[in-house]
Amino acid sequence: MDTQLVSLSGTLLYTAFVLLIIAIIPIAMSMKTEKKRAWNIGFTMVIVSFILMLGYIVFRWIGQGHAPVSNMYEFIVVFAIMIIGGLIITYFYFKTRTLALFTIPIVLLLIAYGSMFTREASPLIPALQSNWLFIHVFTVTFAYGILSMSAVAGLIYLLKVIEPKEKSKRAFALESLMAGIVVVISFIIMTVVMTGIVGYQDDYYYVDRQGNEQVAEYNLPALIVFRDAIPVEHVGENNYEPTEHMMTGVELPPVINSQSLNTVIWSFIVGLIVYGIVRLSIRQRIITLIKPLTRKVNLELMDEIGYRSVIIGFPLFALGGIFFAAIWAQIAWSRFWGWDPKETFAFITFMFYTIFLHLRLNRGYEGEKSAWLAILGFLLILFNLIAINLLVAGLHSYA
Amino acid sequence: MALKEIKCSSCGHVNPAGTQLCQSCGKLINEDYDKKKIKDVMRYDGSAVRSKVRSQTLYDKIWNFFTSIRNGVIIIALISIAAAIGTIFPQEYFIPVGADPEQHYQEHYGTLGYLYYQLGLHNLYSSWWFLILNGLLALSIIAASIDRGVPLFKTLYKQHVKKHDSFFKRQRLYSIQETTIEDDKVSSIVSKLKKMRYKVRTDGENYMFEKGRFSRWGPYINHSGLILILFGSMLRFFPGLYIDEIIYVSEGETVAIPTTENEFYIENNRFIVENYDQEEHDVFSDALMNAVVTQNFQTDVSIYRNLNQNVVGSRPDLEKVDDYSIQVNHPYRFDGYEIFQSSFDSSQLRSMTFFLEDADGEQVGDPFVVDLRTPDETYNITDDIVIDMRAYSPDFLEIADNGTLVSQTPVPRNPAFVFEVNEQGEDPERSFIRIMGSTPITDNNEYNIRFLEAEDQVASVLTLKKDLTMPFFAVGFVIFLFGLFIGSYINHRRIWIKNDTAFKLAAHTNKNYFGLKKELNKVLESEDIEQVEDKFVIEQTKKDK
C-alpha cells in the first residue's frame, strides 16, 4: 500500500512535468497577442501542474511516513515546486506573462536534474526524525521559491536592456550565463542517455581520502581518474576483477572527486560544442534568439518584482533558514549554530541578501545592478542547495 | 565651522543645520540637493543626518566611517568571504578527535591543507580577526542606526499637515490640477482613504493621510535584535555561562554529572541501537537492500540526586529523581541542563572468560570470568588449584624493563594479564596472556590458560549542555525577525492633499510604489480625477530612449 502511494506520487510528478512542457506552447503563443485565450490555457495548465505537484508531496509524505524533503531528489523537486508556487503568487499580484515563460524551463531543468539522484524512498536517520524537518525545509524552500522570482525578473530585465550586438562586459556576462544553461542541459541529456539508454559503465577501484577501498562507477568515458585507480569489472556480490578500461593517464589526488569532475568536464565539452554549433549556425549571440520574448516587458515592473520578491522572500529565509534551523540544530545536535558548511552557506546567503537590500535602499542599486545581484543570489541558492551537499562532507550530506 | 540652524523662508520654522527639506512645510532648504536624485531627499524625510553634516573632527570622521552604508556593506562582504573560506577544508572540530591537526591537514589536503593550517584557517570562526570583523559590524550597525534613526524618529513624530507647493512636485507620485475640486469630492476621497485604514489629519484645506508608519522602525528594531545576538556571542567567553561536557557512561554504570559538583548522578540502564528492518518497512525495501540504516540511538537513563552532596568525603547517597529515554532529537532536560545522545562506544570489553587446560588438552574445573574493570586477585578452579592474577594491563602497550605491564590507557580495550597457576604441592606456573596469544614465563608449564569468550562493554556518549547565553540569541533573533517582518511586509504610506488655489496631491512610501500607485489610482479613478504617474518611472523611460 505504502509502496503504491510512493509510486503514485512519482506518476503525479511525471504528469505535472509533462504538463509543464506542454504549457510552454500556449504561453509562448500568448506573448505575441493581446488576446487572453492562449494565456488562459497555458496558465491553467501551470496551475493544474502545481496541484499535481502538491499531490506528489502529499502522497509521497503519506506513503513513506515522512515529508519528502530528506534526500537530494526530494529537495530539488520541492525547490522546483516552490518556484512554481512563487510564480503563481507573483502572477496574481503583478499579472506578468513573461515571467512564466522564463520560469517554467528553469523548473523543468531542476526537476530533470533532481531525477538524476536516487528516487527511492529512503528511511530517516535518527537526526532527521523530527517535525522540524518539514517546518524548516518547507519554509526555506518557499523562501527560495520567492527569491527565485527576483532572479527570473532580473534575467528578463537584462535581456531587455542589453543589446546582443554590443561589445561590452555585460553582454558577454549575459551570454556566458546562457552558455552555462546550455552546459547544464547537456549534462542532463548526456547523463540520461549514457546511464539510461546506452548503459555505459566503467568501474575503477581506488583508495579514498580516509584510506578506504572504493569503486567509482563512471557512466562516461574516464578522462580523469583517482590516483592509482585500477580499472575493474564487477563480478557479482562485492567482488571485482581487474580489466581494461579507457585510461588517459590523468590521475588526481583523492581530495578531489575525480568522478564528479569527469562529469563536469564532459558537460563542458559537450555543452560548449552544442553552444558553438548553435552560435555558428545563427552567426549571433544566442541571447539574440531569446531577446524578442522580452519585447513587451515593462522594465520598471521587472525591477519592482525583483525587489519585492527579495523583500518578501528574505524575511522568510531568515525565519526558516536561520531561526527554525537553529532551533532544530539545538535539539538534534545540541548546538544551535556550529559553522557546518551548509549552515555557513545559509549564513552567506543571508548576508548576501542583506547586502542586496542595503545597496538597493541606500546606494541606489536599482535596475540593472539589482538584476545582476538577483541572479547572483539565485546561483548562491543553487550552490547551497546542491553543490555544498555534494562537495563538502558535513552534517547535511544526505545524498 | 559653526553649523547654523536654518529658518525656512516660507513658513518660518527653524530647522537644525544640515536639514534638506523644511521639517514643517517640506520646502527645499538645501538647494544643492536638487541636483541629486529626487529619491534621496525623502529618505529620512529630508532631516539632518549627522554623518552627512559634520566631517571636521576626528570623532566626526570615525563616526562617519561607521555610519557609512558603503563601509557596512564592505564589512558584511568580508565576513561572508571569510565564512566561505572556512568551508574549503573542514574546520579543526570536524577532524577526528585526537588527530594531530598539522599532520592531518598536510596528509589529507596536501600543500594547500598545510597552508590552510599554518594560516590558522582551520579555526577561522574563533580567530581574533573574524571576531574583530564582527565587532566592526556591531559598531557599524549601532552607529548607522542612531545616525539615521534618531532624526527620522523626530521628523515623523512632528509632521505638519500643511506642505509647501514645491513639496508636492518633489514626490514620486503627484497630481496637480489647474483648479480646485469640489468639497464633496475631497470628503469622498477622505472617507475612501479612511476605509483603507489611513489616519487622516487636516489643517484648513490641507489633508494628510498616513498608515503603516510603524514599519519605518523595522530596520531599527531588527538592528537592535542583531546587537543583542552579537552581545550574546561575546558572553560565551565568560566561564560558567556556557557548559559543554561529555558524559561517558557504560551500561549499568552510574557516574556523577560533571559541573554539578556531585549533586546529580546519571545511570545508564541500557543502550539501544536499532536498525531499520526491511520486512517491517516495505516502502524502504529498495533503499535498505544495500545499506544498513540506523533507526534509533537510545540511552535509557535514571537521574539521581545526591543527598550527601555537602558532606565532604562521604559516599554518595542517591535518590532517584527521574527515568528517561534519551534519543537523538529528544534530549533530557533538568535544572537548566540538557543531556543529548551524542554517540556510543563499543570498543571496550567488560569481561573475559578463560578456562584451564592440562597437558592432555582436557579442561580442568569450571571456566573463570575476569571482570576487566575490577578484576579479582584470585580465582578458585578446583579444590587444590588456584589462579592468581599477578599483573593486569587494561590497554596493553608493552612490557617495561622491570617486567611490569605498561598500559596505554586505563580503558579495557586490549587487556593483557600475567596469571599464576598454583597447584598444591607444585611450583607456581606463570604465563603472559593476551587476546591473541599466550606466552609461558616459567619453564615446563603443565597447564595452559585458554581464552573462551569476551563480553563487550557498550558505553553511551552523551553531551551535557548548559547555555545561559541562549536567551540572548533567542530573544535577539525574535526581535530581529519582528523588525524584519514589519519593515518588509508593512509599507509606510503618506498622501498629502492641498485644495487651496488648486487641487494638489502627492504620495510617498518607503517602498512598493507599485502598490501605492494602484491603491491611490483606484480612489482617483472613482472620483474622476487625473491619475498619478510615477515620476521616477517617467524619468527612467526618458533615459532609456
PDB file of C-alpha atoms in Angstrom, chain B residues 300-543:
ATOM      1  CA  ASP B 300      17.640   4.627  28.997  1.00  0.00           C
ATOM      2  CA  VAL B 301      18.858   6.587  31.974  1.00  0.00           C
ATOM      3  CA  SER B 302      17.986   7.222  35.587  1.00  0.00           C
ATOM      4  CA  ILE B 303      18.849  10.540  37.141  1.00  0.00           C
ATOM      5  CA  TYR B 304      19.746  10.683  40.832  1.00  0.00           C
ATOM      6  CA  ARG B 305      20.214  13.455  43.334  1.00  0.00           C
ATOM      7  CA  ASN B 306      22.996  13.026  45.860  1.00  0.00           C
ATOM      8  CA  LEU B 307      21.693  13.681  49.380  1.00  0.00           C
ATOM      9  CA  ASN B 308      25.231  13.616  50.776  1.00  0.00           C
ATOM     10  CA  GLN B 309      26.491  16.255  48.413  1.00  0.00           C
ATOM     11  CA  ASN B 310      27.625  18.648  51.117  1.00  0.00           C
ATOM     12  CA  VAL B 311      29.274  16.082  53.343  1.00  0.00           C
ATOM     13  CA  VAL B 312      32.930  16.074  52.379  1.00  0.00           C
ATOM     14  CA  GLY B 313      34.388  12.672  51.624  1.00  0.00           C
ATOM     15  CA  SER B 314      31.146  10.802  52.169  1.00  0.00           C
ATOM     16  CA  ARG B 315      29.788   8.121  49.901  1.00  0.00           C
ATOM     17  CA  PRO B 316      27.040   9.387  47.642  1.00  0.00           C
ATOM     18  CA  ASP B 317      23.540   8.755  48.935  1.00  0.00           C
ATOM     19  CA  LEU B 318      21.490   8.642  45.762  1.00  0.00           C
ATOM     20  CA  GLU B 319      17.784   9.332  45.490  1.00  0.00           C
ATOM     21  CA  LYS B 320      16.185   8.674  42.118  1.00  0.00           C
ATOM     22  CA  VAL B 321      14.761  11.783  40.529  1.00  0.00           C
ATOM     23  CA  ASP B 322      13.660  10.624  37.118  1.00  0.00           C
ATOM     24  CA  ASP B 323      13.767   7.954  34.416  1.00  0.00           C
ATOM     25  CA  TYR B 324      14.099   8.974  30.782  1.00  0.00           C
ATOM     26  CA  SER B 325      14.936   7.553  27.375  1.00  0.00           C
ATOM     27  CA  ILE B 326      17.370   9.926  25.702  1.00  0.00           C
ATOM     28  CA  GLN B 327      17.186   9.732  21.930  1.00  0.00           C
ATOM     29  CA  VAL B 328      18.541  11.869  19.133  1.00  0.00           C
ATOM     30  CA  ASN B 329      16.113  14.805  18.872  1.00  0.00           C
ATOM     31  CA  HIS B 330      14.799  14.022  22.392  1.00  0.00           C
ATOM     32  CA  PRO B 331      17.284  15.391  24.924  1.00  0.00           C
ATOM     33  CA  TYR B 332      16.669  15.138  28.668  1.00  0.00           C
ATOM     34  CA  ARG B 333      16.254  18.481  30.421  1.00  0.00           C
ATOM     35  CA  PHE B 334      16.800  19.159  34.103  1.00  0.00           C
ATOM     36  CA  ASP B 335      17.864  22.078  36.257  1.00  0.00           C
ATOM     37  CA  GLY B 336      18.918  24.247  33.275  1.00  0.00           C
ATOM     38  CA  TYR B 337      20.947  21.401  31.795  1.00  0.00           C
ATOM     39  CA  GLU B 338      20.282  19.371  28.702  1.00  0.00           C
ATOM     40  CA  ILE B 339      21.659  15.899  28.008  1.00  0.00           C
ATOM     41  CA  PHE B 340      21.878  14.787  24.386  1.00  0.00           C
ATOM     42  CA  GLN B 341      22.523  11.431  22.772  1.00  0.00           C
ATOM     43  CA  SER B 342      25.812  12.037  21.006  1.00  0.00           C
ATOM     44  CA  SER B 343      27.378   8.694  20.081  1.00  0.00           C
ATOM     45  CA  PHE B 344      28.361   5.380  21.584  1.00  0.00           C
ATOM     46  CA  ASP B 345      31.463   3.337  22.116  1.00  0.00           C
ATOM     47  CA  SER B 346      31.513  -0.433  21.782  1.00  0.00           C
ATOM     48  CA  SER B 347      35.271  -0.789  21.535  1.00  0.00           C
ATOM     49  CA  GLN B 348      35.592  -1.747  25.187  1.00  0.00           C
ATOM     50  CA  LEU B 349      35.417  -5.113  26.852  1.00  0.00           C
ATOM     51  CA  ARG B 350      33.502  -5.798  30.011  1.00  0.00           C
ATOM     52  CA  SER B 351      34.833  -9.205  30.930  1.00  0.00           C
ATOM     53  CA  MET B 352      36.862 -12.116  29.590  1.00  0.00           C
ATOM     54  CA  THR B 353      36.260 -15.756  30.301  1.00  0.00           C
ATOM     55  CA  PHE B 354      39.081 -18.318  30.426  1.00  0.00           C
ATOM     56  CA  PHE B 355      39.415 -21.944  31.299  1.00  0.00           C
ATOM     57  CA  LEU B 356      42.312 -24.034  32.438  1.00  0.00           C
ATOM     58  CA  GLU B 357      43.629 -26.881  30.314  1.00  0.00           C
ATOM     59  CA  ASP B 358      46.015 -29.595  31.404  1.00  0.00           C
ATOM     60  CA  ALA B 359      48.852 -31.115  29.396  1.00  0.00           C
ATOM     61  CA  ASP B 360      46.457 -33.596  27.741  1.00  0.00           C
ATOM     62  CA  GLY B 361      44.231 -30.801  26.479  1.00  0.00           C
ATOM     63  CA  GLU B 362      41.462 -31.599  28.981  1.00  0.00           C
ATOM     64  CA  GLN B 363      39.569 -28.801  30.700  1.00  0.00           C
ATOM     65  CA  VAL B 364      40.185 -28.552  34.408  1.00  0.00           C
ATOM     66  CA  GLY B 365      37.423 -27.257  36.664  1.00  0.00           C
ATOM     67  CA  ASP B 366      34.986 -24.504  35.653  1.00  0.00           C
ATOM     68  CA  PRO B 367      35.796 -21.555  33.402  1.00  0.00           C
ATOM     69  CA  PHE B 368      36.552 -18.319  35.248  1.00  0.00           C
ATOM     70  CA  VAL B 369      35.409 -14.819  34.454  1.00  0.00           C
ATOM     71  CA  VAL B 370      37.704 -11.815  34.782  1.00  0.00           C
ATOM     72  CA  ASP B 371      35.858  -8.554  35.290  1.00  0.00           C
ATOM     73  CA  LEU B 372      38.055  -6.102  33.426  1.00  0.00           C
ATOM     74  CA  ARG B 373      37.110  -3.053  35.463  1.00  0.00           C
ATOM     75  CA  THR B 374      37.646  -4.506  38.922  1.00  0.00           C
ATOM     76  CA  PRO B 375      39.430  -7.806  38.402  1.00  0.00           C
ATOM     77  CA  ASP B 376      39.703 -10.261  41.294  1.00  0.00           C
ATOM     78  CA  GLU B 377      43.123 -11.230  42.542  1.00  0.00           C
ATOM     79  CA  THR B 378      42.456 -14.957  42.757  1.00  0.00           C
ATOM     80  CA  TYR B 379      40.233 -17.473  41.021  1.00  0.00           C
ATOM     81  CA  ASN B 380      39.483 -20.856  42.514  1.00  0.00           C
ATOM     82  CA  ILE B 381      39.462 -23.512  39.831  1.00  0.00           C
ATOM     83  CA  THR B 382      39.306 -26.744  41.821  1.00  0.00           C
ATOM     84  CA  ASP B 383      39.811 -27.597  45.488  1.00  0.00           C
ATOM     85  CA  ASP B 384      43.563 -27.604  45.053  1.00  0.00           C
ATOM     86  CA  ILE B 385      44.146 -25.302  42.085  1.00  0.00           C
ATOM     87  CA  VAL B 386      44.022 -21.526  42.429  1.00  0.00           C
ATOM     88  CA  ILE B 387      44.887 -18.960  39.758  1.00  0.00           C
ATOM     89  CA  ASP B 388      46.369 -15.676  40.922  1.00  0.00           C
ATOM     90  CA  MET B 389      46.480 -12.625  38.782  1.00  0.00           C
ATOM     91  CA  ARG B 390      49.995 -11.242  39.051  1.00  0.00           C
ATOM     92  CA  ALA B 391      49.688  -8.343  36.652  1.00  0.00           C
ATOM     93  CA  TYR B 392      46.967  -6.700  34.578  1.00  0.00           C
ATOM     94  CA  SER B 393      47.041  -4.063  31.886  1.00  0.00           C
ATOM     95  CA  PRO B 394      43.657  -2.938  30.501  1.00  0.00           C
ATOM     96  CA  ASP B 395      45.085  -1.494  27.268  1.00  0.00           C
ATOM     97  CA  PHE B 396      48.370  -3.282  26.754  1.00  0.00           C
ATOM     98  CA  LEU B 397      51.232  -1.385  25.163  1.00  0.00           C
ATOM     99  CA  GLU B 398      54.490  -3.149  26.109  1.00  0.00           C
ATOM    100  CA  ILE B 399      56.374  -4.920  28.834  1.00  0.00           C
ATOM    101  CA  ALA B 400      58.578  -2.476  30.692  1.00  0.00           C
ATOM    102  CA  ASP B 401      62.207  -3.190  31.506  1.00  0.00           C
ATOM    103  CA  ASN B 402      61.333  -4.021  35.096  1.00  0.00           C
ATOM    104  CA  GLY B 403      58.866  -6.629  33.892  1.00  0.00           C
ATOM    105  CA  THR B 404      55.623  -4.777  34.644  1.00  0.00           C
ATOM    106  CA  LEU B 405      52.895  -4.372  32.024  1.00  0.00           C
ATOM    107  CA  VAL B 406      52.508  -0.885  30.559  1.00  0.00           C
ATOM    108  CA  SER B 407      49.004   0.262  29.722  1.00  0.00           C
ATOM    109  CA  GLN B 408      48.307   2.814  27.026  1.00  0.00           C
ATOM    110  CA  THR B 409      45.008   3.932  28.602  1.00  0.00           C
ATOM    111  CA  PRO B 410      43.024   2.799  31.613  1.00  0.00           C
ATOM    112  CA  VAL B 411      40.238   1.663  29.288  1.00  0.00           C
ATOM    113  CA  PRO B 412      39.852  -2.105  28.762  1.00  0.00           C
ATOM    114  CA  ARG B 413      40.323  -2.341  25.009  1.00  0.00           C
ATOM    115  CA  ASN B 414      43.309  -4.612  24.678  1.00  0.00           C
ATOM    116  CA  PRO B 415      43.803  -6.384  28.004  1.00  0.00           C
ATOM    117  CA  ALA B 416      46.873  -8.389  28.968  1.00  0.00           C
ATOM    118  CA  PHE B 417      47.500 -10.454  32.103  1.00  0.00           C
ATOM    119  CA  VAL B 418      50.123 -12.391  33.912  1.00  0.00           C
ATOM    120  CA  PHE B 419      48.440 -15.384  35.547  1.00  0.00           C
ATOM    121  CA  GLU B 420      50.000 -17.717  38.045  1.00  0.00           C
ATOM    122  CA  VAL B 421      48.600 -21.227  38.373  1.00  0.00           C
ATOM    123  CA  ASN B 422      49.104 -22.555  41.886  1.00  0.00           C
ATOM    124  CA  GLU B 423      48.533 -26.221  42.464  1.00  0.00           C
ATOM    125  CA  GLN B 424      49.030 -27.570  45.938  1.00  0.00           C
ATOM    126  CA  GLY B 425      52.431 -29.145  46.230  1.00  0.00           C
ATOM    127  CA  GLU B 426      53.622 -27.955  42.812  1.00  0.00           C
ATOM    128  CA  ASP B 427      55.743 -24.999  41.706  1.00  0.00           C
ATOM    129  CA  PRO B 428      53.777 -21.957  40.568  1.00  0.00           C
ATOM    130  CA  GLU B 429      53.452 -21.677  36.782  1.00  0.00           C
ATOM    131  CA  ARG B 430      53.293 -18.238  35.251  1.00  0.00           C
ATOM    132  CA  SER B 431      52.195 -17.209  31.811  1.00  0.00           C
ATOM    133  CA  PHE B 432      51.542 -13.985  29.927  1.00  0.00           C
ATOM    134  CA  ILE B 433      48.078 -13.903  28.335  1.00  0.00           C
ATOM    135  CA  ARG B 434      46.841 -11.512  25.646  1.00  0.00           C
ATOM    136  CA  ILE B 435      43.801 -11.526  23.388  1.00  0.00           C
ATOM    137  CA  MET B 436      45.580 -13.339  20.586  1.00  0.00           C
ATOM    138  CA  GLY B 437      48.136 -15.355  22.447  1.00  0.00           C
ATOM    139  CA  SER B 438      49.680 -16.893  25.460  1.00  0.00           C
ATOM    140  CA  THR B 439      53.376 -16.997  26.330  1.00  0.00           C
ATOM    141  CA  PRO B 440      54.704 -19.135  29.160  1.00  0.00           C
ATOM    142  CA  ILE B 441      57.001 -17.289  31.570  1.00  0.00           C
ATOM    143  CA  THR B 442      58.076 -20.190  33.723  1.00  0.00           C
ATOM    144  CA  ASP B 443      59.606 -23.302  32.160  1.00  0.00           C
ATOM    145  CA  ASN B 444      57.827 -26.579  31.552  1.00  0.00           C
ATOM    146  CA  ASN B 445      54.335 -25.380  32.285  1.00  0.00           C
ATOM    147  CA  GLU B 446      51.876 -28.177  32.703  1.00  0.00           C
ATOM    148  CA  TYR B 447      48.753 -26.073  32.445  1.00  0.00           C
ATOM    149  CA  ASN B 448      47.511 -23.768  29.744  1.00  0.00           C
ATOM    150  CA  ILE B 449      45.073 -20.906  30.235  1.00  0.00           C
ATOM    151  CA  ARG B 450      42.693 -20.768  27.278  1.00  0.00           C
ATOM    152  CA  PHE B 451      40.502 -17.873  26.208  1.00  0.00           C
ATOM    153  CA  LEU B 452      36.829 -18.813  25.959  1.00  0.00           C
ATOM    154  CA  GLU B 453      34.873 -15.677  25.272  1.00  0.00           C
ATOM    155  CA  ALA B 454      34.684 -11.915  25.889  1.00  0.00           C
ATOM    156  CA  GLU B 455      31.753  -9.713  26.675  1.00  0.00           C
ATOM    157  CA  ASP B 456      31.569  -6.271  25.082  1.00  0.00           C
ATOM    158  CA  GLN B 457      31.031  -3.212  27.146  1.00  0.00           C
ATOM    159  CA  VAL B 458      28.769  -0.703  25.424  1.00  0.00           C
ATOM    160  CA  ALA B 459      29.106   2.852  26.615  1.00  0.00           C
ATOM    161  CA  SER B 460      26.857   5.697  25.659  1.00  0.00           C
ATOM    162  CA  VAL B 461      28.452   9.027  24.910  1.00  0.00           C
ATOM    163  CA  LEU B 462      26.173  11.836  25.985  1.00  0.00           C
ATOM    164  CA  THR B 463      26.646  15.563  25.617  1.00  0.00           C
ATOM    165  CA  LEU B 464      25.888  17.748  28.601  1.00  0.00           C
ATOM    166  CA  LYS B 465      24.965  21.323  27.788  1.00  0.00           C
ATOM    167  CA  LYS B 466      24.026  24.338  29.775  1.00  0.00           C
ATOM    168  CA  ASP B 467      23.846  27.567  27.849  1.00  0.00           C
ATOM    169  CA  LEU B 468      22.795  30.645  29.792  1.00  0.00           C
ATOM    170  CA  THR B 469      23.620  32.805  26.764  1.00  0.00           C
ATOM    171  CA  MET B 470      20.835  31.206  24.740  1.00  0.00           C
ATOM    172  CA  PRO B 471      18.103  33.665  25.841  1.00  0.00           C
ATOM    173  CA  PHE B 472      20.159  36.473  24.279  1.00  0.00           C
ATOM    174  CA  PHE B 473      20.260  34.654  20.967  1.00  0.00           C
ATOM    175  CA  ALA B 474      16.620  33.599  21.104  1.00  0.00           C
ATOM    176  CA  VAL B 475      15.234  36.958  22.188  1.00  0.00           C
ATOM    177  CA  GLY B 476      17.654  38.781  19.891  1.00  0.00           C
ATOM    178  CA  PHE B 477      16.596  36.764  16.888  1.00  0.00           C
ATOM    179  CA  VAL B 478      12.899  37.085  17.653  1.00  0.00           C
ATOM    180  CA  ILE B 479      13.334  40.858  17.875  1.00  0.00           C
ATOM    181  CA  PHE B 480      15.347  40.772  14.666  1.00  0.00           C
ATOM    182  CA  LEU B 481      12.663  38.792  12.844  1.00  0.00           C
ATOM    183  CA  PHE B 482       9.889  41.008  14.198  1.00  0.00           C
ATOM    184  CA  GLY B 483      11.690  44.103  12.941  1.00  0.00           C
ATOM    185  CA  LEU B 484      12.478  42.461   9.644  1.00  0.00           C
ATOM    186  CA  PHE B 485       8.901  41.375   9.034  1.00  0.00           C
ATOM    187  CA  ILE B 486       7.250  44.681   9.924  1.00  0.00           C
ATOM    188  CA  GLY B 487       9.898  46.559   7.975  1.00  0.00           C
ATOM    189  CA  SER B 488       9.410  44.347   4.937  1.00  0.00           C
ATOM    190  CA  TYR B 489       5.752  43.399   4.931  1.00  0.00           C
ATOM    191  CA  ILE B 490       4.211  46.691   6.022  1.00  0.00           C
ATOM    192  CA  ASN B 491       4.534  49.821   3.915  1.00  0.00           C
ATOM    193  CA  HIS B 492       4.596  53.313   5.315  1.00  0.00           C
ATOM    194  CA  ARG B 493       2.333  55.308   3.029  1.00  0.00           C
ATOM    195  CA  ARG B 494       1.543  59.006   3.167  1.00  0.00           C
ATOM    196  CA  ILE B 495      -0.686  61.083   0.950  1.00  0.00           C
ATOM    197  CA  TRP B 496      -0.909  64.861   1.062  1.00  0.00           C
ATOM    198  CA  ILE B 497      -3.754  66.839  -0.455  1.00  0.00           C
ATOM    199  CA  LYS B 498      -3.966  70.586  -0.763  1.00  0.00           C
ATOM    200  CA  ASN B 499      -7.086  72.177  -2.206  1.00  0.00           C
ATOM    201  CA  ASP B 500      -6.484  75.930  -1.727  1.00  0.00           C
ATOM    202  CA  THR B 501      -5.788  77.638  -5.032  1.00  0.00           C
ATOM    203  CA  ALA B 502      -5.702  74.412  -6.991  1.00  0.00           C
ATOM    204  CA  PHE B 503      -6.014  70.727  -6.199  1.00  0.00           C
ATOM    205  CA  LYS B 504      -2.642  69.206  -5.447  1.00  0.00           C
ATOM    206  CA  LEU B 505      -1.973  65.657  -4.404  1.00  0.00           C
ATOM    207  CA  ALA B 506       1.276  63.871  -3.633  1.00  0.00           C
ATOM    208  CA  ALA B 507       2.081  60.494  -2.185  1.00  0.00           C
ATOM    209  CA  HIS B 508       5.128  58.912  -0.626  1.00  0.00           C
ATOM    210  CA  THR B 509       6.014  55.429   0.523  1.00  0.00           C
ATOM    211  CA  ASN B 510       9.198  53.919   1.831  1.00  0.00           C
ATOM    212  CA  LYS B 511       8.787  51.076  -0.649  1.00  0.00           C
ATOM    213  CA  ASN B 512       6.428  49.489  -3.135  1.00  0.00           C
ATOM    214  CA  TYR B 513       5.347  52.485  -5.179  1.00  0.00           C
ATOM    215  CA  PHE B 514       3.646  49.989  -7.452  1.00  0.00           C
ATOM    216  CA  GLY B 515       1.167  49.068  -4.728  1.00  0.00           C
ATOM    217  CA  LEU B 516       0.658  52.661  -3.572  1.00  0.00           C
ATOM    218  CA  LYS B 517       0.013  53.820  -7.117  1.00  0.00           C
ATOM    219  CA  LYS B 518      -2.526  51.042  -7.620  1.00  0.00           C
ATOM    220  CA  GLU B 519      -4.296  51.845  -4.374  1.00  0.00           C
ATOM    221  CA  LEU B 520      -4.340  55.599  -4.944  1.00  0.00           C
ATOM    222  CA  ASN B 521      -5.373  55.457  -8.585  1.00  0.00           C
ATOM    223  CA  LYS B 522      -8.355  53.313  -7.676  1.00  0.00           C
ATOM    224  CA  VAL B 523      -9.603  56.154  -5.467  1.00  0.00           C
ATOM    225  CA  LEU B 524      -8.774  58.870  -8.007  1.00  0.00           C
ATOM    226  CA  GLU B 525     -10.417  56.967 -10.818  1.00  0.00           C
ATOM    227  CA  SER B 526     -13.651  56.627  -8.893  1.00  0.00           C
ATOM    228  CA  GLU B 527     -13.656  60.389  -8.320  1.00  0.00           C
ATOM    229  CA  ASP B 528     -12.794  61.149 -11.925  1.00  0.00           C
ATOM    230  CA  ILE B 529      -9.559  62.863 -11.011  1.00  0.00           C
ATOM    231  CA  GLU B 530      -6.444  62.551 -13.154  1.00  0.00           C
ATOM    232  CA  GLN B 531      -4.424  59.561 -12.027  1.00  0.00           C
ATOM    233  CA  VAL B 532      -0.919  59.781 -10.643  1.00  0.00           C
ATOM    234  CA  GLU B 533       2.140  58.697 -12.561  1.00  0.00           C
ATOM    235  CA  ASP B 534       5.413  57.523 -11.087  1.00  0.00           C
ATOM    236  CA  LYS B 535       7.807  60.390 -11.782  1.00  0.00           C
ATOM    237  CA  PHE B 536      10.772  58.097 -11.352  1.00  0.00           C
ATOM    238  CA  VAL B 537       9.425  55.722 -13.992  1.00  0.00           C
ATOM    239  CA  ILE B 538       8.841  58.604 -16.392  1.00  0.00           C
ATOM    240  CA  GLU B 539      12.419  59.783 -15.886  1.00  0.00           C
ATOM    241  CA  GLN B 540      13.741  56.272 -16.411  1.00  0.00           C
ATOM    242  CA  THR B 541      11.756  55.833 -19.595  1.00  0.00           C
ATOM    243  CA  LYS B 542      13.143  59.115 -20.926  1.00  0.00           C
ATOM    244  CA  LYS B 543      16.638  57.989 -20.081  1.00  0.00           C
TER     245      LYS B 543
END
